[in-house]
CSV table of C-alpha atoms in Angstrom, one decimal:
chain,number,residue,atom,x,y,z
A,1,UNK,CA,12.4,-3.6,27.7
A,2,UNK,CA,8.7,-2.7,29.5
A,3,UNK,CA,7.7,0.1,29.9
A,4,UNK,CA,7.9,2.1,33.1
A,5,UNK,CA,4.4,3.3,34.1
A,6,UNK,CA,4.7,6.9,33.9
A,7,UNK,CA,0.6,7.4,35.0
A,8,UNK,CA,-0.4,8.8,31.8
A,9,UNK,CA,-3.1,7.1,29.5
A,10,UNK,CA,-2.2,6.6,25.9
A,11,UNK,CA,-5.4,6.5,23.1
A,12,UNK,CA,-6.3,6.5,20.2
A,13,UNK,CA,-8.7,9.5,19.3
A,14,UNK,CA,-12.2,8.6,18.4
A,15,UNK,CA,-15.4,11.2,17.2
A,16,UNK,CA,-16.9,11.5,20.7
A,17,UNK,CA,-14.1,12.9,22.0
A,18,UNK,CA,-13.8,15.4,19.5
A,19,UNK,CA,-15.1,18.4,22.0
A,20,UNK,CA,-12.3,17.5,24.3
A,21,UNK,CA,-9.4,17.5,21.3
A,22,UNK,CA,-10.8,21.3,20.7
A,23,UNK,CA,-11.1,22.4,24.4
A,24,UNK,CA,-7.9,21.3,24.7
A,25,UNK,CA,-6.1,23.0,21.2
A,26,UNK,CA,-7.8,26.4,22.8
A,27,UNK,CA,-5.5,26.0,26.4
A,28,UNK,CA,-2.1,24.6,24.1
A,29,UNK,CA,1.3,25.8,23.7
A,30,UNK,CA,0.0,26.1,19.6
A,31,UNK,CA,-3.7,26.9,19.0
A,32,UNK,CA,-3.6,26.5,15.0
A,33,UNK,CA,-6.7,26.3,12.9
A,34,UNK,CA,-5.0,23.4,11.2
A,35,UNK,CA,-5.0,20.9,14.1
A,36,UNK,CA,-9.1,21.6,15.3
A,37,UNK,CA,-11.3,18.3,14.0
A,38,UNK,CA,-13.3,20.5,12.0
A,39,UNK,CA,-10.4,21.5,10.2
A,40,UNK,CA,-9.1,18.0,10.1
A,41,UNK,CA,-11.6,16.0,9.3
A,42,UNK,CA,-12.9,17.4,6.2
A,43,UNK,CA,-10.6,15.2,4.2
A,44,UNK,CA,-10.7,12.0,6.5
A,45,UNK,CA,-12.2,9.7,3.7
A,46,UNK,CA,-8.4,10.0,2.6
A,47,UNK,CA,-6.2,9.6,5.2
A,48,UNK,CA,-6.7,6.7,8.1
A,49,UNK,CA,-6.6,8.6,11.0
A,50,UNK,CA,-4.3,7.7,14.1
A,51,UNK,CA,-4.9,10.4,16.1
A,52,UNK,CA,-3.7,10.1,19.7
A,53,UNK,CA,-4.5,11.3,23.0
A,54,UNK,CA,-2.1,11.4,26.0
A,55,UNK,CA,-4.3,11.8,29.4
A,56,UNK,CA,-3.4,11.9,32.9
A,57,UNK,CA,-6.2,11.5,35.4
A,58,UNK,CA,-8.9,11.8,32.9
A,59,UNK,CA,-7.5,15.2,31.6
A,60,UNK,CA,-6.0,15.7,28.1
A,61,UNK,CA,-2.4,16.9,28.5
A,62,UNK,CA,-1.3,15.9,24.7
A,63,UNK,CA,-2.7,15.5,21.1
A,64,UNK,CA,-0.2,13.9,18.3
A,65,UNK,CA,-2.4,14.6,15.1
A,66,UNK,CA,-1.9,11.5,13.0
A,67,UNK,CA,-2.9,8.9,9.9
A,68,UNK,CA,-1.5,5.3,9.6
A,69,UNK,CA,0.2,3.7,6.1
A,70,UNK,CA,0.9,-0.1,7.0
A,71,UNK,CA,3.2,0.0,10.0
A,72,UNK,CA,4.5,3.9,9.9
A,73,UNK,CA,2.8,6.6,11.5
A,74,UNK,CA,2.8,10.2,9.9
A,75,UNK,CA,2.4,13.1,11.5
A,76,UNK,CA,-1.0,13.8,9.4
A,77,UNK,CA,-0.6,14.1,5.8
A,78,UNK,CA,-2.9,16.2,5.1
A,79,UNK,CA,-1.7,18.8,7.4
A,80,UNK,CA,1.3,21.7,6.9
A,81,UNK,CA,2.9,20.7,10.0
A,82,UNK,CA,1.9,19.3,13.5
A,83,UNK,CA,3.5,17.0,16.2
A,84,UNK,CA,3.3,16.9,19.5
A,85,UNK,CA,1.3,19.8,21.0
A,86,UNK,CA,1.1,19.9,24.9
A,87,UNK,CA,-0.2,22.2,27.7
A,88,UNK,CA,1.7,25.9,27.3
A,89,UNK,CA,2.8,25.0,30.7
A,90,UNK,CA,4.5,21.8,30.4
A,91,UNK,CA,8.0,21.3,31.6
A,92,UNK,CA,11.2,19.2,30.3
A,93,UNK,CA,10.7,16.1,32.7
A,94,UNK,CA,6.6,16.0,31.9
A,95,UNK,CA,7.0,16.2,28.2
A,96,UNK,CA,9.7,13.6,28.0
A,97,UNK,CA,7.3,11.0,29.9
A,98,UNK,CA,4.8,12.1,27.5
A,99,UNK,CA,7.1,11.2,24.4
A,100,UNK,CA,8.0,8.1,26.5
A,101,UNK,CA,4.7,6.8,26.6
A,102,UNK,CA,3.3,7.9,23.3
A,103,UNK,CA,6.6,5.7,21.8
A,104,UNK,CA,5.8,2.8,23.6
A,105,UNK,CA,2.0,2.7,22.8
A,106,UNK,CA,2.6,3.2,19.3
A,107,UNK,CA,5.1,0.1,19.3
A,108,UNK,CA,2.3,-1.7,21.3
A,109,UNK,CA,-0.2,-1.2,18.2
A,110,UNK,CA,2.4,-2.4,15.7
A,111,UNK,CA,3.9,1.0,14.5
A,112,UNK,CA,7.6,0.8,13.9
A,113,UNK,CA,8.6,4.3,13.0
A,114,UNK,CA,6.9,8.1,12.8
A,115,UNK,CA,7.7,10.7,10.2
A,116,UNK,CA,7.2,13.4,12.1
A,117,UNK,CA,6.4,17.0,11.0
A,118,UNK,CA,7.5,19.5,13.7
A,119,UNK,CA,5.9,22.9,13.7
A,120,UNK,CA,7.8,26.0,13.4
A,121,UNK,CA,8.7,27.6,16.6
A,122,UNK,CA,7.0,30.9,15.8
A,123,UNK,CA,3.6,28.5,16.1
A,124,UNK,CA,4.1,28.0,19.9
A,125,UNK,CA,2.4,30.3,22.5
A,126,UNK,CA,5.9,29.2,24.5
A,127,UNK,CA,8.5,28.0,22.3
A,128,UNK,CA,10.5,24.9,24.2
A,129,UNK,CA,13.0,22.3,22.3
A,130,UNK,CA,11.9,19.9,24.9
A,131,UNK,CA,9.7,17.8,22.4
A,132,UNK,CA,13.3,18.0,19.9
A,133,UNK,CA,15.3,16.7,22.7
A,134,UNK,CA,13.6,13.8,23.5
A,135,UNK,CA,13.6,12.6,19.4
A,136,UNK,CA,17.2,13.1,19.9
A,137,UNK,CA,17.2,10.8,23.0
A,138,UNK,CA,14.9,7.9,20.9
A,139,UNK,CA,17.7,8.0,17.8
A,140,UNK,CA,15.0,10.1,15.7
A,141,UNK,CA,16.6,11.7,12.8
A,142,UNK,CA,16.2,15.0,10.5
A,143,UNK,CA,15.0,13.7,7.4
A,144,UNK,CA,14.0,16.5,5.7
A,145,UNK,CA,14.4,20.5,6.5
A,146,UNK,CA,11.9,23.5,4.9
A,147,UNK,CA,12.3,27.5,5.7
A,148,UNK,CA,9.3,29.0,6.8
A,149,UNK,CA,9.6,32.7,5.9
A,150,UNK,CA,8.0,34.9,8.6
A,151,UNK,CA,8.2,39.0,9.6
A,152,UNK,CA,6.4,40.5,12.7
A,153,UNK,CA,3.9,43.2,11.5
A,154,UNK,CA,5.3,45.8,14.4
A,155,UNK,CA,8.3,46.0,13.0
A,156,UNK,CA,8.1,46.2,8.8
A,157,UNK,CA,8.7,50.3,8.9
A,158,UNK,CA,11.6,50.0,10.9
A,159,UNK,CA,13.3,47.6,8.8
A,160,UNK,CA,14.1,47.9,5.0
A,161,UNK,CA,11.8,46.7,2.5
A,162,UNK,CA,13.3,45.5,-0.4
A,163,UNK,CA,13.3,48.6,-2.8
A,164,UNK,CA,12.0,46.8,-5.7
A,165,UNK,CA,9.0,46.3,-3.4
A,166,UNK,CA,8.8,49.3,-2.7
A,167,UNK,CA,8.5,51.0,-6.6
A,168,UNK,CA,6.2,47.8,-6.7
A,169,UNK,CA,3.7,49.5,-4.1
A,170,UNK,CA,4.1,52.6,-5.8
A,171,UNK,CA,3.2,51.5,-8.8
A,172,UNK,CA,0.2,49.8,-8.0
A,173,UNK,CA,-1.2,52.7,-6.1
A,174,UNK,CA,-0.5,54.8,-8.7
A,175,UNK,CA,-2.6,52.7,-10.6
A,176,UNK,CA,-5.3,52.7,-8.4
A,177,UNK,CA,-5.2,49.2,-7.5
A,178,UNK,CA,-7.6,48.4,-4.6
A,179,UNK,CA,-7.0,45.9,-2.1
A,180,UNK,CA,-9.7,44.7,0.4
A,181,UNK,CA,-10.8,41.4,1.9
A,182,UNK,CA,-13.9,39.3,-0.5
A,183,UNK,CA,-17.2,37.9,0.9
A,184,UNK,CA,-16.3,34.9,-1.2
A,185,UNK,CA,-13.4,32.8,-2.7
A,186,UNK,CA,-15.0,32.4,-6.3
A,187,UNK,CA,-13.5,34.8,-7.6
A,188,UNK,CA,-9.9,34.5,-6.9
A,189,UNK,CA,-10.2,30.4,-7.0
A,190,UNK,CA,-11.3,30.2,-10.6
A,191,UNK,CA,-9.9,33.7,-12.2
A,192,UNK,CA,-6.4,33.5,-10.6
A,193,UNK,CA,-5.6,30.4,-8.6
A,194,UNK,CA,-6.5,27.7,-10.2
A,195,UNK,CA,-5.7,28.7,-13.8
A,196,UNK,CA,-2.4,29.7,-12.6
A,197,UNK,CA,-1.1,26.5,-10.9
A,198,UNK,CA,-2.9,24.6,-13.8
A,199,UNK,CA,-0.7,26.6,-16.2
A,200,UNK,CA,2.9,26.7,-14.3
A,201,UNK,CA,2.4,23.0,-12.5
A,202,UNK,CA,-0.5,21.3,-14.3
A,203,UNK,CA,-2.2,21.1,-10.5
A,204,UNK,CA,-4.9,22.3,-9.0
A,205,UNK,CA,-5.2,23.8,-5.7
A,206,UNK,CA,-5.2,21.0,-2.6
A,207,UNK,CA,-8.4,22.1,-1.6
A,208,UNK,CA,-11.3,22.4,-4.1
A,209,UNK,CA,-13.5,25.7,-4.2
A,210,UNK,CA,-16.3,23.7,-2.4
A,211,UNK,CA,-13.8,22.6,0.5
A,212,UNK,CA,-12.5,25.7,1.2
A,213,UNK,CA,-15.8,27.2,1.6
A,214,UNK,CA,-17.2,24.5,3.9
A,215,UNK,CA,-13.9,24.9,5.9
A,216,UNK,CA,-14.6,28.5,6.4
A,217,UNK,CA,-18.1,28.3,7.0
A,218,UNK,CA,-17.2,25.4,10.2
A,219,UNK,CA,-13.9,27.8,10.8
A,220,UNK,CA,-16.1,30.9,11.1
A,221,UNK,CA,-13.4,34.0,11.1
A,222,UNK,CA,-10.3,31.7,10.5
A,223,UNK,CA,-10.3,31.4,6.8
A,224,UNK,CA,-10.2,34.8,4.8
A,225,UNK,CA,-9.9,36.0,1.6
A,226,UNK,CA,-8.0,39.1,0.2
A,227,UNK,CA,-8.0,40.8,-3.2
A,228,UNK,CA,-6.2,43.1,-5.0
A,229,UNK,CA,-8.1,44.5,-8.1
A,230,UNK,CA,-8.1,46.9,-10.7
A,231,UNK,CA,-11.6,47.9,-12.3
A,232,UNK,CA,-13.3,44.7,-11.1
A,233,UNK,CA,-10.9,42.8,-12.1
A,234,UNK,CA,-9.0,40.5,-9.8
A,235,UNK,CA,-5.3,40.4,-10.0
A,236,UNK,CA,-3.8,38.9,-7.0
A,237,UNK,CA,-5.5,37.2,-4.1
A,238,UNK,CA,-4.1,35.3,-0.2
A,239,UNK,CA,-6.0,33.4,1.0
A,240,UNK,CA,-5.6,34.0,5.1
A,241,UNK,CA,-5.6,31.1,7.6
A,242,UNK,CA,-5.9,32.6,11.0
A,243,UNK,CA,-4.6,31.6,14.3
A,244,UNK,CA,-4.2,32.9,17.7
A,245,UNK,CA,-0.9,34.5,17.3
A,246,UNK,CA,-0.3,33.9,13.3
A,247,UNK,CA,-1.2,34.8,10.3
A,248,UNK,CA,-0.8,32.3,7.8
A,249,UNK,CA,-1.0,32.9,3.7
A,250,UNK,CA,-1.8,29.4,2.6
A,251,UNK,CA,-2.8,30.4,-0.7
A,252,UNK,CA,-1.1,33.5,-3.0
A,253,UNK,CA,-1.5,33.9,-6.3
A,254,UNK,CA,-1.2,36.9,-9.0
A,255,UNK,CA,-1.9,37.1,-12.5
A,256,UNK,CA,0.7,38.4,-15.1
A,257,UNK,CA,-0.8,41.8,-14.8
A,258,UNK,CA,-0.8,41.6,-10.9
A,259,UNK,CA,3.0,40.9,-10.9
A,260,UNK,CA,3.6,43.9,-13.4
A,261,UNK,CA,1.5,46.0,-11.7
A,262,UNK,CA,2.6,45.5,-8.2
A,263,UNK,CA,-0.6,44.5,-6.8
A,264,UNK,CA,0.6,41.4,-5.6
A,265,UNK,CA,3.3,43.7,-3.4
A,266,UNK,CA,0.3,45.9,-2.4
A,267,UNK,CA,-1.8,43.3,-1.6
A,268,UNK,CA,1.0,41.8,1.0
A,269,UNK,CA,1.9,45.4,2.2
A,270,UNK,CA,-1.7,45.9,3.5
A,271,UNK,CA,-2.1,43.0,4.7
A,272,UNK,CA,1.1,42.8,7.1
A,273,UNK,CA,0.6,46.7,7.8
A,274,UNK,CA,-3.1,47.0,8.3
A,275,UNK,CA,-5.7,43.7,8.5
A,276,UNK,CA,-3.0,41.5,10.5
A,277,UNK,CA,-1.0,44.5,11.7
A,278,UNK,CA,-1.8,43.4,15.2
A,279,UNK,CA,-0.7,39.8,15.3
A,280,UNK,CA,2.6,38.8,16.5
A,281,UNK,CA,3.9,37.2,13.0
A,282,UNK,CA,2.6,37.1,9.4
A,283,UNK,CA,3.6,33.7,7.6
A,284,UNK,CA,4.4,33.6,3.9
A,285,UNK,CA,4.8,29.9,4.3
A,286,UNK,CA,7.9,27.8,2.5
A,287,UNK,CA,10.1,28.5,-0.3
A,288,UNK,CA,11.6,25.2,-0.6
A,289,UNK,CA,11.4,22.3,-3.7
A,290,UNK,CA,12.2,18.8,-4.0
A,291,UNK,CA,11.8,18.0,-0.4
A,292,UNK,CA,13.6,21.1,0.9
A,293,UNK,CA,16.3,20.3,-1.1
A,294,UNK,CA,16.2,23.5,-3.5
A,295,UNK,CA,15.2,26.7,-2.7
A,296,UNK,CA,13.3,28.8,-5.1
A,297,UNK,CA,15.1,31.8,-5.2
A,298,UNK,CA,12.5,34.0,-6.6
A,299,UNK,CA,9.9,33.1,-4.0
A,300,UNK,CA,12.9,33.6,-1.4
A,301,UNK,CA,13.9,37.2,-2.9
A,302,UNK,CA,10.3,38.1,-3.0
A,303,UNK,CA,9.2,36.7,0.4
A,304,UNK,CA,12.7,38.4,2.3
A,305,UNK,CA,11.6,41.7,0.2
A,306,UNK,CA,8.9,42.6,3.0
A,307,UNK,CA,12.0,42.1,5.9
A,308,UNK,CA,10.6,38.1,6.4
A,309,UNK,CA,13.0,35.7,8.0
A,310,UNK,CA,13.8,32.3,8.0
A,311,UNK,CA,12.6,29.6,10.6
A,312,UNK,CA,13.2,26.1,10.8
A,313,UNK,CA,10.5,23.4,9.8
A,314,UNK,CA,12.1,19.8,10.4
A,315,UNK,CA,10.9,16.9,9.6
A,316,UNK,CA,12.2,13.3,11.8
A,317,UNK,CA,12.1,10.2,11.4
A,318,UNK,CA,11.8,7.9,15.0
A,319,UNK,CA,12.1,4.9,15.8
A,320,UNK,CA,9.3,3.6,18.0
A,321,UNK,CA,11.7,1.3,19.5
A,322,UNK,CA,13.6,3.9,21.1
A,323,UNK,CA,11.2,5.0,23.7
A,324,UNK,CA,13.3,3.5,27.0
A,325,UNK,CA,16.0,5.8,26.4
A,326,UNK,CA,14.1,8.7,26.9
A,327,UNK,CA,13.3,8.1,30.6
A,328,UNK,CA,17.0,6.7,31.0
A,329,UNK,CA,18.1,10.7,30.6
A,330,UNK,CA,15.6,11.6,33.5
């Protein structure tokens, strides 16, 4: 079938336009460190981007953040999640034309299916299931789910905290653990991180000590680094990825003594209660395995102990071919 001409322009993104891909993250329905070029680019000698741009009269109204393998499109490896993000104020009828025509363009260069990573909803400025509709119209299909364990700041007093938590706080106060935010990420990179995911899963972490200080020097207030130590010594650290609305732990780590000691629980208390008291949600990120097929109970009791709950984070699988039934719905 052809494609109907909706009056939207579908490219691929290219380096000059890389001041309109930011101005328009700033005005989305998701502004996310993860998704800005500076962010994104850091690691492009790995991935071959296929970034797109959807326009409509010269003005961006969508950015699909994207690399190629073969002849299937991913929404970008290298990223936690991502998508479709689209104006804040886009409505059902607009944003399936959009889909529509980002489909068929895709098909056009030779791509015959997307795995696409959807963000969680807490992500969105205004959460709409318009975008998941219209992946149900093209035949896409959930391929993978994880939980995204999140708690708004405002309310941790009024709920319960897990009471082992809470004689974990004690404890560490007690002990005089201090917890405050570092100039630097040496510290907790090569005395806690990094050892510790060497020992438990013979990895280290996905970005190196030299990346993650060359993404927070181009991400200037967006990546920060909190410790919790006792006498100098550093025994738990999060390391903070910031957002408009979100506050993200991409990295958390503790040391045996930081777990006994409760300065991991310290560490997370302050943080939800005091540095990102003021932000609408604080994200502990996943506790899912095997491609979300196993959770990890310990991370889930520990993460639900400070009142988090449970989002959604699907993953599809679409068809490009499936792009003329999305208008057919219209």
């Amino acid at each position: 079938m052809d494609k109907v001409s909706t009056g939207l322009q579908v490219i691929r993104y290219t380096e000059d336009r890389k001041p309109q891909w930011d101005q328009f993250l700033a005005a989305s329905n998701m502004d996310s460190i993860l998704l800005y070029r500076s962010f994104m680019d850091y690691h492009k000698d790995r991935f071959t981007d296929f970034s797109v741009m959807v326009l409509s009269d010269n003005e961006v109204v969508a950015v699909f953040p994207a690399n190629v393998v073969d002849t299937v499109l991913h929404s970008h490896q290298g990223l936690t999640f991502g998508g479709l993000i689209l104006r804040s104020w886009e409505k059902t009828a607009s944003t399936l034309r959009i889909l529509h025509d980002l489909l068929a363009f895709l098909q056009e260069q030779g791509i015959t299916e997307i795995r696409w990573k959807q963000s969680p909803v807490f992500y969105f400025n205004r959460p709409s299931d318009a975008v998941e509709y219209g992946i149900f119209l093209a035949g896409g299909t959930l391929s993978r789910m994880d939980l995204a364990y999140a708690v708004d700041p405002k309310h941790l007093e009024s709920q319960k905290i897990q009471e082992r938590r809470r004689r974990a706080i004690k404890k560490a106060r007690q002990q005089q653990v201090v917890v405050a935010e570092s100039e630097g990420f040496d510290s907790f990179w090569n005395e806690v991180l990094s050892p510790n995911l060497m020992q438990r899963f013979g990895v280290n972490p996905v970005h190196s000590l030299e990346e993650i200080k060359r993404l927070a020097a181009d991400n200037p207030g967006k990546i920060r680094q909190f410790t919790a130590t006792l006498n100098g010594e550093v025994l738990a650290g999060a390391t903070m990825f910031v957002s408009g609305t979100v506050a993200h732990a991409q990295y958390i780590s503790a040391s045996d003594l930081g777990r006994d000691n409760g300065a991991i629980d310290l560490l997370f208390y302050e943080l939800i209660t005091n540095y990102f008291a003021g932000y609408q949600l604080f994200d502990f990120g996943i506790a899912n395995e095997e491609q979300g097929r196993k959770i990890n109970k310990g991370l889930m009791d520990w993460k639900e102990g400070f009142s988090s709950l449970p989002y959604a984070h699907r993953f599809y699988t679409i068809p490009t071919s499936g792009y003329p039934a999305i208008l057919h719905a219209l």
